[in-house]
Amino acid sequence: MKIEEYFDKSIDYLPWEECGEEKKREQFLWQEQLIVKYNADFGEDCFVSQYASIYGVEELNLGDGCMICAGVLLRNISLTAGEKCSFNTNAYLQGKIKLGDFVRIAPDAKIIAMNHTFDDLNKPICQQPIRSKGIIIGDDVWIGAGAVILDGINIGSHSVIAAGAVVTKDVPEYAVVGGNPAKLIRSRLESNDRRKINEEDLKKRLQEFGGEVRDQWQAVLNNRKKHINGREIYVNLPEDSSEEVRPWCDAIEIAAMFDGIPDILDKEVLIKEVQKLQPTMIDYNVLTVGYALEVLGTKILNPFKYIENENKVQLEEKLSSYDWKNDIWSAGANIDHYGTALYMNKKYFQSKNSGTTLFGWLSLNANAQNGMWGVENKDDLLQLVNGFYRLTRGTYAQFGIPLPYPKQAIDTLLEHSKNTRYFRQDCGNACNVLDVIHPLWLCKKQTNYRYDEGKEWAYLQIERILKNWQYEEGFSFELETNYNPGLMGTEMWLSILYLLTDYIGYSDVLGYKPKGVHRTEVALDIIKNN
């Protein structure tokens, strides 16, 4: 073999390294042949070595960024893998296997979802039926070198299978197992960052961070002033070129956290400008405008007539008409808007709407299994959880009403919080993190159920936040510093940090507190008010 041929094969054993255009072209043609042969499906940036052995394929679906090294054997296989799974040299997979995202399979590991039966003593084993229950492996799992996983096993997300382990029983999430047969060595949760954190050091860092933001909030607002159409306004991002409602209100709420007022206009002029922004329709600006005026010490100019004119039957029909399966977020958002308009009307305009119809419908239609509203997609709980946050923020949290099924809700929230598609050390935008911590914080008012697990997640998010503040610019919505910071991201992440620290009992050291949309106080005791 020529030396160039030898090194040309290196990418088949090290597919995570950069390959040239010629290799990419070869990959494209090779994957096309597998698609024709097996009706396979490959996501973007997949690599499948031509020196892997792939035979007897019933199904082969690989998500984005999956890598199959040289020497891998896939035989009599029905394989579905999520994003960024890797199959290292001499790994052997057989039978019906489903992998989540970020699964790492080390060299010589064997995942065999197939068994001979041997019940009939009068027949040779080789003549008896073959049984296949299937193997399911969750997200973020590391399967060590030479490990064996037998048919019918479920491997929980974030677990580690030690080298040489023989797995004969299900493995729970975050478990580290090893031996033959594999037994629990420890839980990864026991050695997580929280145990290593010096609590006093964390409090000190939170206090220092709060002080830094107090010193910089005015600069953050000044850096988002812009002259457009002859007047100075606030914009969310530097590249924005049109006036919108939310940046004004985010600026007001950021200043209010530190007992300040934006200096873009005199207070009375600012109030009049914001009052002009009150919507006639019940939408998100009910929240932005209404709360911004509250933190300025005033109120909206007019009640929301729709709240007063809609009867019981109309409201119940509207609530039932929302798509509680495919668009739960919008359903929850609509209820958040309605609940906030109801709050404004009751507090400032002596509304006769008692809220009984709204809370009655919510009580009757809560899902006792998942603790939320709507039908969950078992593979992706994002819609369900995000809709739950919006719905409960504007109703149960705002009016101080206990949740109907807090423990079931916590189960759903913690399950969703482990989804590495949305939550990793380098991933988790403001909406998705807020939509977990606010409900956890709200449920904590009623129960300490699974609180230690919630705290572990909260500590991880706090660490992410503390390292991603951009000097005199604030936070990006995505949080990571390779994104542009804006007023929306800054207001949201400062509020999220407060909720996280309040959840673990440290919020008093921050030196600020959210006002308005993300405040933690009950806005109005609706029972006493009726």
Coordinates of C-alpha atoms in Angstrom, one line a residue:
M1 CA 0.0 0.0 0.0
K2 CA 1.3 3.4 -0.9
I3 CA 1.9 5.8 1.9
E4 CA -0.7 8.3 0.6
E5 CA -3.3 5.6 0.4
Y6 CA -2.5 4.6 4.0
F7 CA -3.1 8.2 5.3
D8 CA -6.0 8.7 3.0
K9 CA -7.9 6.2 5.1
S10 CA -7.3 8.2 8.3
I11 CA -10.5 10.1 8.0
D12 CA -12.4 6.8 8.1
Y13 CA -11.0 6.3 11.6
L14 CA -11.0 9.9 12.7
P15 CA -14.2 11.3 11.0
W16 CA -14.4 14.2 13.4
E17 CA -11.4 15.8 11.8
E18 CA -11.7 18.1 8.8
C19 CA -12.0 16.3 5.5
G20 CA -11.3 17.8 2.1
E21 CA -13.7 18.4 -0.7
E22 CA -12.8 15.2 -2.4
K23 CA -13.7 13.2 0.6
K24 CA -16.9 15.1 1.0
R25 CA -17.8 14.3 -2.6
E26 CA -17.0 10.6 -1.9
Q27 CA -19.3 10.7 1.1
F28 CA -22.1 12.2 -0.8
L29 CA -21.9 9.5 -3.5
W30 CA -21.5 6.7 -0.9
Q31 CA -24.5 7.9 1.1
E32 CA -26.5 8.1 -2.1
Q33 CA -25.8 4.4 -2.7
L34 CA -27.0 3.6 0.8
I35 CA -30.1 5.6 0.3
V36 CA -30.9 3.7 -2.9
K37 CA -30.0 0.3 -1.4
Y38 CA -31.6 0.6 2.0
N39 CA -33.9 3.7 1.7
A40 CA -31.7 5.2 4.4
D41 CA -32.0 8.8 5.6
F42 CA -29.0 10.9 6.6
G43 CA -29.1 14.4 8.2
E44 CA -26.6 17.1 7.4
D45 CA -22.9 16.6 7.9
C46 CA -23.1 12.8 8.5
F47 CA -20.1 10.6 7.9
V48 CA -20.4 6.9 7.0
S49 CA -17.1 5.1 6.4
Q50 CA -17.0 2.9 3.3
Y51 CA -15.0 0.5 5.4
A52 CA -17.9 0.0 7.8
S53 CA -20.0 -3.2 7.2
I54 CA -23.6 -2.4 6.8
Y55 CA -25.8 -5.4 5.8
G56 CA -29.4 -6.6 6.2
V57 CA -30.8 -3.1 6.9
E58 CA -34.5 -2.7 7.6
E59 CA -34.2 0.9 8.6
L60 CA -31.3 3.4 8.8
N61 CA -32.0 7.0 9.9
L62 CA -29.1 9.1 11.2
G63 CA -29.6 12.7 12.5
D64 CA -27.3 15.6 11.8
G65 CA -23.6 15.2 12.4
C66 CA -23.6 11.4 13.1
M67 CA -20.4 9.5 12.4
I68 CA -19.8 5.8 11.6
C69 CA -16.1 4.9 11.7
A70 CA -14.3 2.2 9.7
G71 CA -14.7 -1.3 11.2
V72 CA -18.3 -0.7 12.5
L73 CA -20.7 -3.6 11.9
L74 CA -24.4 -2.9 11.5
R75 CA -26.1 -6.2 10.8
N76 CA -29.8 -7.1 10.5
I77 CA -30.4 -3.6 11.8
S78 CA -33.2 -1.2 12.3
L79 CA -31.4 1.9 13.6
T80 CA -32.7 5.4 14.3
A81 CA -30.2 7.9 15.8
G82 CA -30.6 11.5 16.8
E83 CA -28.1 14.3 16.3
K84 CA -24.3 13.9 16.7
C85 CA -24.1 10.2 17.6
S86 CA -20.7 8.5 17.0
F87 CA -20.0 4.8 16.3
N88 CA -16.4 4.0 16.9
T89 CA -14.2 1.3 15.3
N90 CA -15.4 -2.3 15.8
A91 CA -18.7 -1.3 17.4
Y92 CA -21.3 -3.9 16.6
L93 CA -25.1 -3.2 16.5
Q94 CA -27.9 -5.6 15.6
G95 CA -31.7 -5.5 15.9
K96 CA -34.1 -2.7 16.5
I97 CA -32.2 0.2 18.2
K98 CA -33.2 3.8 18.9
L99 CA -30.6 6.4 20.0
G100 CA -31.2 9.9 21.3
D101 CA -28.9 12.8 20.6
F102 CA -25.2 12.9 21.5
V103 CA -24.7 9.2 22.1
R104 CA -21.1 8.1 22.1
I105 CA -20.4 4.4 21.3
A106 CA -16.7 3.5 22.0
P107 CA -14.7 0.8 20.2
D108 CA -15.7 -2.8 20.5
A109 CA -19.0 -2.0 22.2
K110 CA -21.9 -4.3 21.3
I111 CA -25.5 -3.4 21.2
I112 CA -27.5 -6.5 20.4
A113 CA -31.3 -6.1 20.2
M114 CA -31.9 -9.7 19.3
N115 CA -31.9 -13.0 21.1
H116 CA -32.2 -16.7 20.3
T117 CA -35.0 -18.5 22.2
F118 CA -34.3 -21.9 23.7
D119 CA -37.6 -22.9 25.4
D120 CA -38.0 -26.1 23.3
L121 CA -35.7 -28.8 24.6
N122 CA -36.5 -31.0 21.6
K123 CA -35.1 -28.6 19.0
P124 CA -31.6 -27.3 18.5
I125 CA -31.3 -23.7 19.6
C126 CA -30.4 -22.6 16.1
Q127 CA -33.8 -23.9 14.9
Q128 CA -35.8 -22.0 17.4
P129 CA -37.3 -18.5 16.8
I130 CA -35.3 -15.3 17.3
R131 CA -36.8 -12.7 19.6
S132 CA -36.3 -8.9 19.4
K133 CA -37.7 -6.5 21.9
G134 CA -35.5 -3.6 20.9
I135 CA -33.1 -1.3 22.8
I136 CA -33.7 2.4 23.5
I137 CA -30.8 4.7 24.5
G138 CA -31.5 8.3 25.6
D139 CA -29.6 11.5 25.1
D140 CA -26.1 12.3 26.1
V141 CA -25.0 8.7 26.8
W142 CA -21.4 7.4 26.8
I143 CA -21.1 3.6 26.1
G144 CA -17.5 2.5 27.0
A145 CA -15.2 0.3 25.1
G146 CA -16.2 -3.3 25.0
A147 CA -19.5 -2.8 26.8
V148 CA -22.4 -5.1 25.9
I149 CA -26.0 -4.0 26.0
L150 CA -28.6 -6.8 25.6
D151 CA -32.0 -6.9 24.1
G152 CA -35.0 -5.2 25.8
I153 CA -32.9 -2.6 27.7
N154 CA -33.6 1.1 28.1
I155 CA -30.6 3.3 28.9
G156 CA -31.6 6.6 30.5
S157 CA -30.2 10.0 29.3
H158 CA -26.9 11.4 30.6
S159 CA -25.8 7.9 31.8
V160 CA -22.4 6.3 31.5
I161 CA -21.8 2.6 30.7
A162 CA -18.3 1.6 31.9
A163 CA -15.9 -0.2 29.7
G164 CA -16.5 -4.0 29.6
A165 CA -19.9 -3.7 31.4
V166 CA -22.6 -6.2 30.5
V167 CA -26.0 -4.4 30.8
T168 CA -28.8 -6.8 31.5
K169 CA -31.2 -4.4 33.2
D170 CA -32.6 -0.9 32.5
V171 CA -30.2 2.0 33.4
P172 CA -31.7 5.1 35.1
E173 CA -30.9 8.6 34.0
Y174 CA -27.5 10.1 35.2
A175 CA -26.4 6.6 36.3
V176 CA -22.8 5.3 36.0
V177 CA -22.9 1.5 35.8
G178 CA -20.2 -1.2 35.4
G179 CA -19.4 -4.8 35.8
N180 CA -20.9 -8.1 34.7
P181 CA -23.8 -8.0 35.2
A182 CA -23.7 -4.2 35.3
K183 CA -24.6 -2.6 38.6
L184 CA -25.0 1.0 39.7
I185 CA -21.6 2.6 40.7
R186 CA -23.0 6.0 41.5
S187 CA -25.3 8.7 40.2
R188 CA -23.7 11.6 38.3
L189 CA -26.0 13.9 40.2
E190 CA -24.0 13.1 43.4
S191 CA -20.8 14.5 41.8
N192 CA -22.4 17.3 40.0
D193 CA -21.2 20.9 40.2
R194 CA -23.5 21.7 43.1
R195 CA -21.6 19.4 45.5
K196 CA -18.3 21.1 44.6
I197 CA -19.6 24.6 44.8
N198 CA -18.5 26.6 47.7
E199 CA -21.8 28.2 48.7
E200 CA -20.3 31.3 50.1
D201 CA -18.2 31.7 47.0
L202 CA -21.3 31.5 44.8
K203 CA -23.1 34.1 47.0
K204 CA -20.1 36.4 46.7
R205 CA -20.0 36.0 42.9
L206 CA -23.8 36.7 42.7
Q207 CA -23.4 39.8 44.8
E208 CA -20.5 41.0 42.7
F209 CA -22.4 40.4 39.5
G210 CA -25.4 42.4 40.9
G211 CA -23.1 45.2 41.7
E212 CA -21.6 45.2 38.2
V213 CA -25.0 45.3 36.6
R214 CA -26.1 48.1 38.9
D215 CA -23.1 50.1 37.7
Q216 CA -23.7 49.4 34.0
W217 CA -27.5 49.3 33.5
Q218 CA -27.6 52.9 32.4
A219 CA -24.8 52.4 29.9
V220 CA -26.7 49.3 28.5
L221 CA -29.7 51.5 27.9
N222 CA -27.7 54.3 26.4
N223 CA -26.1 51.9 24.0
R224 CA -29.6 51.0 22.7
K225 CA -30.7 54.6 22.0
K226 CA -31.1 55.4 18.4
H227 CA -32.2 58.4 16.3
I228 CA -34.9 57.3 13.9
N229 CA -37.3 59.6 12.0
G230 CA -36.1 62.6 13.9
R231 CA -36.6 61.3 17.4
E232 CA -34.6 59.3 19.9
I233 CA -35.9 55.9 20.7
Y234 CA -34.9 52.6 22.2
V235 CA -34.1 49.6 20.0
N236 CA -33.6 46.0 21.0
L237 CA -30.5 45.3 18.9
P238 CA -27.9 47.7 17.4
E239 CA -28.9 46.7 13.8
D240 CA -32.6 47.4 14.4
S241 CA -33.9 50.4 12.3
S242 CA -37.6 50.7 13.2
E243 CA -39.5 51.6 16.4
E244 CA -41.2 48.8 18.3
V245 CA -43.1 48.7 21.6
R246 CA -41.1 46.2 23.5
P247 CA -37.7 47.9 23.7
W248 CA -39.3 50.9 25.4
C249 CA -40.9 48.6 28.0
D250 CA -37.7 46.5 28.5
A251 CA -35.7 49.6 29.1
I252 CA -38.2 50.8 31.7
E253 CA -38.2 47.4 33.5
I254 CA -34.4 47.1 33.5
A255 CA -34.1 50.6 35.1
A256 CA -36.9 49.7 37.6
M257 CA -34.9 46.6 38.8
F258 CA -32.3 49.1 40.1
D259 CA -34.9 51.7 41.3
G260 CA -34.2 53.9 38.3
I261 CA -36.0 55.5 35.3
P262 CA -34.7 55.7 31.8
D263 CA -33.3 59.2 31.1
I264 CA -34.4 59.3 27.4
L265 CA -37.3 61.5 28.4
D266 CA -38.7 63.3 31.4
K267 CA -40.8 60.9 33.5
E268 CA -44.1 62.6 32.7
V269 CA -43.3 62.7 29.0
L270 CA -42.2 59.1 29.1
I271 CA -45.5 58.0 30.7
K272 CA -47.5 59.8 28.1
E273 CA -45.5 58.2 25.3
V274 CA -46.0 54.7 26.8
Q275 CA -49.7 55.3 27.4
K276 CA -50.1 56.0 23.7
L277 CA -48.8 52.5 23.0
Q278 CA -51.7 50.7 24.8
P279 CA -53.2 48.2 22.4
T280 CA -56.9 47.9 21.7
M281 CA -56.6 44.2 21.0
I282 CA -55.6 41.7 23.7
D283 CA -52.1 40.7 22.7
Y284 CA -48.6 40.6 24.2
N285 CA -48.5 44.4 24.4
V286 CA -51.1 44.2 27.1
L287 CA -48.1 42.9 29.2
T288 CA -45.4 45.1 27.9
V289 CA -47.3 48.4 28.1
G290 CA -49.4 47.6 31.2
Y291 CA -46.5 46.5 33.4
A292 CA -44.1 49.3 32.1
L293 CA -46.7 51.9 33.2
E294 CA -47.1 50.2 36.6
V295 CA -43.4 50.4 37.3
L296 CA -43.5 54.1 36.4
G297 CA -46.2 54.5 39.1
T298 CA -49.2 54.9 36.8
K299 CA -51.6 52.8 34.7
I300 CA -53.1 52.2 31.3
L301 CA -55.6 54.9 30.1
N302 CA -58.5 52.6 29.2
P303 CA -60.0 49.3 30.3
F304 CA -59.9 46.3 27.9
K305 CA -63.6 46.2 26.8
Y306 CA -63.4 42.7 25.4
I307 CA -62.9 41.4 29.0
E308 CA -66.1 43.0 30.1
N309 CA -68.2 42.2 27.0
E310 CA -67.5 38.5 26.6
N311 CA -70.0 36.1 28.2
K312 CA -69.4 32.7 29.8
V313 CA -70.3 30.7 26.8
Q314 CA -68.2 32.8 24.4
L315 CA -65.1 32.5 26.7
E316 CA -65.4 28.8 27.1
E317 CA -65.9 28.3 23.4
K318 CA -62.8 30.4 22.7
L319 CA -60.7 28.5 25.2
S320 CA -61.8 25.1 23.8
S321 CA -61.1 26.2 20.3
Y322 CA -57.3 26.6 20.9
D323 CA -55.1 24.0 19.5
W324 CA -54.1 22.1 22.6
K325 CA -52.1 19.5 20.7
N326 CA -50.0 21.2 18.0
D327 CA -49.8 24.8 19.2
I328 CA -50.0 24.8 22.9
W329 CA -47.6 27.7 23.2
S330 CA -50.0 30.0 21.4
A331 CA -52.9 28.7 23.5
G332 CA -51.0 29.5 26.7
A333 CA -49.9 32.9 25.4
N334 CA -53.5 33.9 24.6
I335 CA -54.5 33.0 28.2
D336 CA -51.6 34.9 29.6
H337 CA -52.8 38.0 27.6
Y338 CA -56.4 37.5 28.7
G339 CA -55.4 37.0 32.4
T340 CA -53.2 40.2 32.3
A341 CA -56.0 42.2 30.8
L342 CA -58.4 40.9 33.4
Y343 CA -55.8 41.9 36.1
M344 CA -55.5 45.4 34.7
N345 CA -59.3 45.8 34.5
K346 CA -59.9 44.6 38.0
K347 CA -57.1 46.6 39.6
Y348 CA -57.7 49.9 37.9
F349 CA -61.3 49.9 36.5
Q350 CA -63.3 47.8 39.1
S351 CA -64.1 45.1 36.6
K352 CA -67.1 42.9 37.4
N353 CA -65.5 39.9 35.7
S354 CA -64.7 37.6 38.6
G355 CA -62.4 35.3 36.6
T356 CA -64.6 32.3 37.6
T357 CA -65.2 31.2 34.1
L358 CA -61.6 31.3 33.2
F359 CA -60.3 29.4 36.3
G360 CA -63.3 27.0 36.1
W361 CA -62.4 26.0 32.6
L362 CA -58.7 25.7 33.5
S363 CA -59.5 23.5 36.4
L364 CA -61.7 21.2 34.4
N365 CA -59.3 20.9 31.5
A366 CA -55.9 20.5 33.4
N367 CA -54.2 17.2 32.4
A368 CA -53.8 15.1 35.5
Q369 CA -51.1 13.0 33.9
N370 CA -48.6 15.7 32.8
G371 CA -49.8 18.4 35.3
M372 CA -50.3 20.9 32.4
W373 CA -52.7 21.8 29.7
G374 CA -52.7 20.0 26.4
V375 CA -51.5 16.7 24.9
E376 CA -47.8 16.2 25.0
N377 CA -45.5 15.0 22.3
K378 CA -43.5 12.4 24.1
D379 CA -40.4 13.0 22.0
D380 CA -40.4 16.8 22.5
L381 CA -42.1 18.6 25.4
L382 CA -41.1 22.1 24.3
Q383 CA -44.6 23.2 23.2
L384 CA -46.3 21.8 26.3
V385 CA -43.8 23.3 28.8
N386 CA -43.6 26.7 27.1
G387 CA -47.4 26.9 26.9
F388 CA -47.6 26.0 30.6
Y389 CA -45.3 28.9 31.6
R390 CA -47.3 31.4 29.6
L391 CA -50.7 30.2 30.9
T392 CA -49.7 30.0 34.5
R393 CA -47.7 33.3 34.5
G394 CA -50.8 35.3 33.6
T395 CA -53.2 33.4 35.8
Y396 CA -52.1 31.2 38.7
A397 CA -48.9 33.1 39.5
Q398 CA -50.4 36.6 38.9
F399 CA -53.5 35.9 41.0
G400 CA -52.0 33.7 43.7
I401 CA -54.1 30.6 42.9
P402 CA -52.6 27.1 43.7
L403 CA -51.8 24.9 40.7
P404 CA -54.0 21.8 40.3
Y405 CA -51.2 19.2 39.8
P406 CA -47.8 20.6 40.9
K407 CA -46.1 17.2 41.3
Q408 CA -47.1 16.0 37.8
A409 CA -46.0 19.4 36.4
I410 CA -42.6 19.0 38.1
D411 CA -42.1 15.6 36.5
T412 CA -42.8 17.0 33.1
L413 CA -40.6 20.1 33.7
L414 CA -37.6 18.0 34.8
E415 CA -38.0 15.6 32.0
H416 CA -38.0 18.5 29.5
S417 CA -35.0 20.1 31.3
K418 CA -32.8 17.1 30.4
N419 CA -33.4 17.5 26.6
T420 CA -30.0 18.3 25.2
R421 CA -31.6 19.7 22.1
Y422 CA -32.6 22.7 24.2
F423 CA -30.4 22.7 27.3
R424 CA -26.6 22.2 27.3
Q425 CA -23.6 24.1 28.6
D426 CA -23.6 26.1 25.4
C427 CA -27.3 26.1 24.7
G428 CA -30.5 27.3 26.2
N429 CA -32.1 30.5 25.1
A430 CA -34.0 33.0 27.4
C431 CA -37.5 31.7 26.6
N432 CA -36.7 28.1 27.1
V433 CA -34.8 28.5 30.4
L434 CA -37.5 30.9 31.7
D435 CA -40.2 28.5 30.7
V436 CA -38.7 25.9 33.0
I437 CA -37.5 27.9 36.0
H438 CA -40.6 30.0 36.5
P439 CA -42.9 27.0 36.7
L440 CA -40.4 25.2 39.0
W441 CA -40.3 28.2 41.2
L442 CA -44.1 28.4 41.1
C443 CA -44.5 24.7 42.0
K444 CA -42.0 25.1 44.8
K445 CA -44.6 27.3 46.6
Q446 CA -46.7 24.2 47.0
T447 CA -44.3 21.3 47.3
N448 CA -40.6 20.3 47.7
Y449 CA -41.2 17.3 45.4
R450 CA -37.9 16.5 43.5
Y451 CA -36.5 19.8 44.7
D452 CA -32.9 18.5 44.7
E453 CA -33.1 17.7 41.0
G454 CA -34.5 21.1 40.2
K455 CA -31.7 22.7 42.2
E456 CA -29.0 20.9 40.2
W457 CA -30.5 22.2 37.0
A458 CA -30.7 25.7 38.5
Y459 CA -27.0 25.8 39.5
L460 CA -26.0 24.9 36.0
Q461 CA -28.1 27.7 34.5
I462 CA -26.7 30.2 37.1
E463 CA -23.1 29.3 36.0
R464 CA -24.0 29.8 32.4
I465 CA -25.5 33.2 33.1
L466 CA -22.7 34.6 35.2
K467 CA -20.1 34.0 32.5
N468 CA -22.0 35.5 29.6
W469 CA -22.7 39.1 30.6
Q470 CA -21.2 41.5 28.0
Y471 CA -19.7 44.7 29.5
E472 CA -22.1 47.7 29.2
E473 CA -24.0 45.7 26.5
G474 CA -26.0 43.2 28.6
F475 CA -27.1 39.7 27.6
S476 CA -28.0 38.2 24.2
F477 CA -31.3 36.4 24.0
E478 CA -29.3 33.2 23.2
L479 CA -27.0 34.1 26.2
E480 CA -23.7 33.0 24.6
T481 CA -21.4 36.0 23.8
N482 CA -21.1 35.2 20.0
Y483 CA -24.7 36.7 19.7
N484 CA -25.5 40.4 19.9
P485 CA -26.8 41.5 23.3
G486 CA -30.1 43.4 23.4
L487 CA -32.7 44.9 25.8
M488 CA -35.0 41.9 25.6
G489 CA -32.2 39.4 26.4
T490 CA -30.9 41.6 29.2
E491 CA -34.3 42.1 30.9
M492 CA -35.1 38.4 30.5
W493 CA -31.8 37.0 31.8
L494 CA -31.6 39.3 34.7
S495 CA -35.1 38.2 35.7
I496 CA -34.2 34.5 35.0
L497 CA -31.2 34.8 37.3
Y498 CA -33.3 36.3 40.0
L499 CA -35.8 33.4 39.7
L500 CA -33.0 30.8 39.7
T501 CA -31.4 32.3 42.8
D502 CA -34.8 32.7 44.5
Y503 CA -35.5 29.1 43.8
I504 CA -32.3 28.0 45.6
G505 CA -32.6 30.7 48.3
Y506 CA -29.9 33.2 47.3
S507 CA -31.8 36.0 45.6
D508 CA -31.3 38.5 48.5
V509 CA -27.6 38.8 47.6
L510 CA -28.2 40.0 44.0
G511 CA -29.2 43.5 45.0
Y512 CA -32.0 43.8 42.5
K513 CA -35.4 42.4 41.9
P514 CA -37.6 42.1 38.7
K515 CA -40.5 44.5 38.4
G516 CA -43.4 44.2 36.0
V517 CA -43.8 41.2 33.8
H518 CA -41.4 38.9 35.7
R519 CA -42.1 40.1 39.2
T520 CA -42.4 37.4 41.8
E521 CA -45.1 39.0 44.0
V522 CA -48.8 38.1 43.5
A523 CA -50.2 41.0 41.5
L524 CA -53.7 40.8 42.8
D525 CA -55.5 38.3 45.2
I526 CA -58.4 37.7 42.9
I527 CA -60.4 35.8 45.6
K528 CA -60.3 38.7 48.0
N529 CA -60.9 41.2 45.3
N530 CA -64.2 39.7 44.1

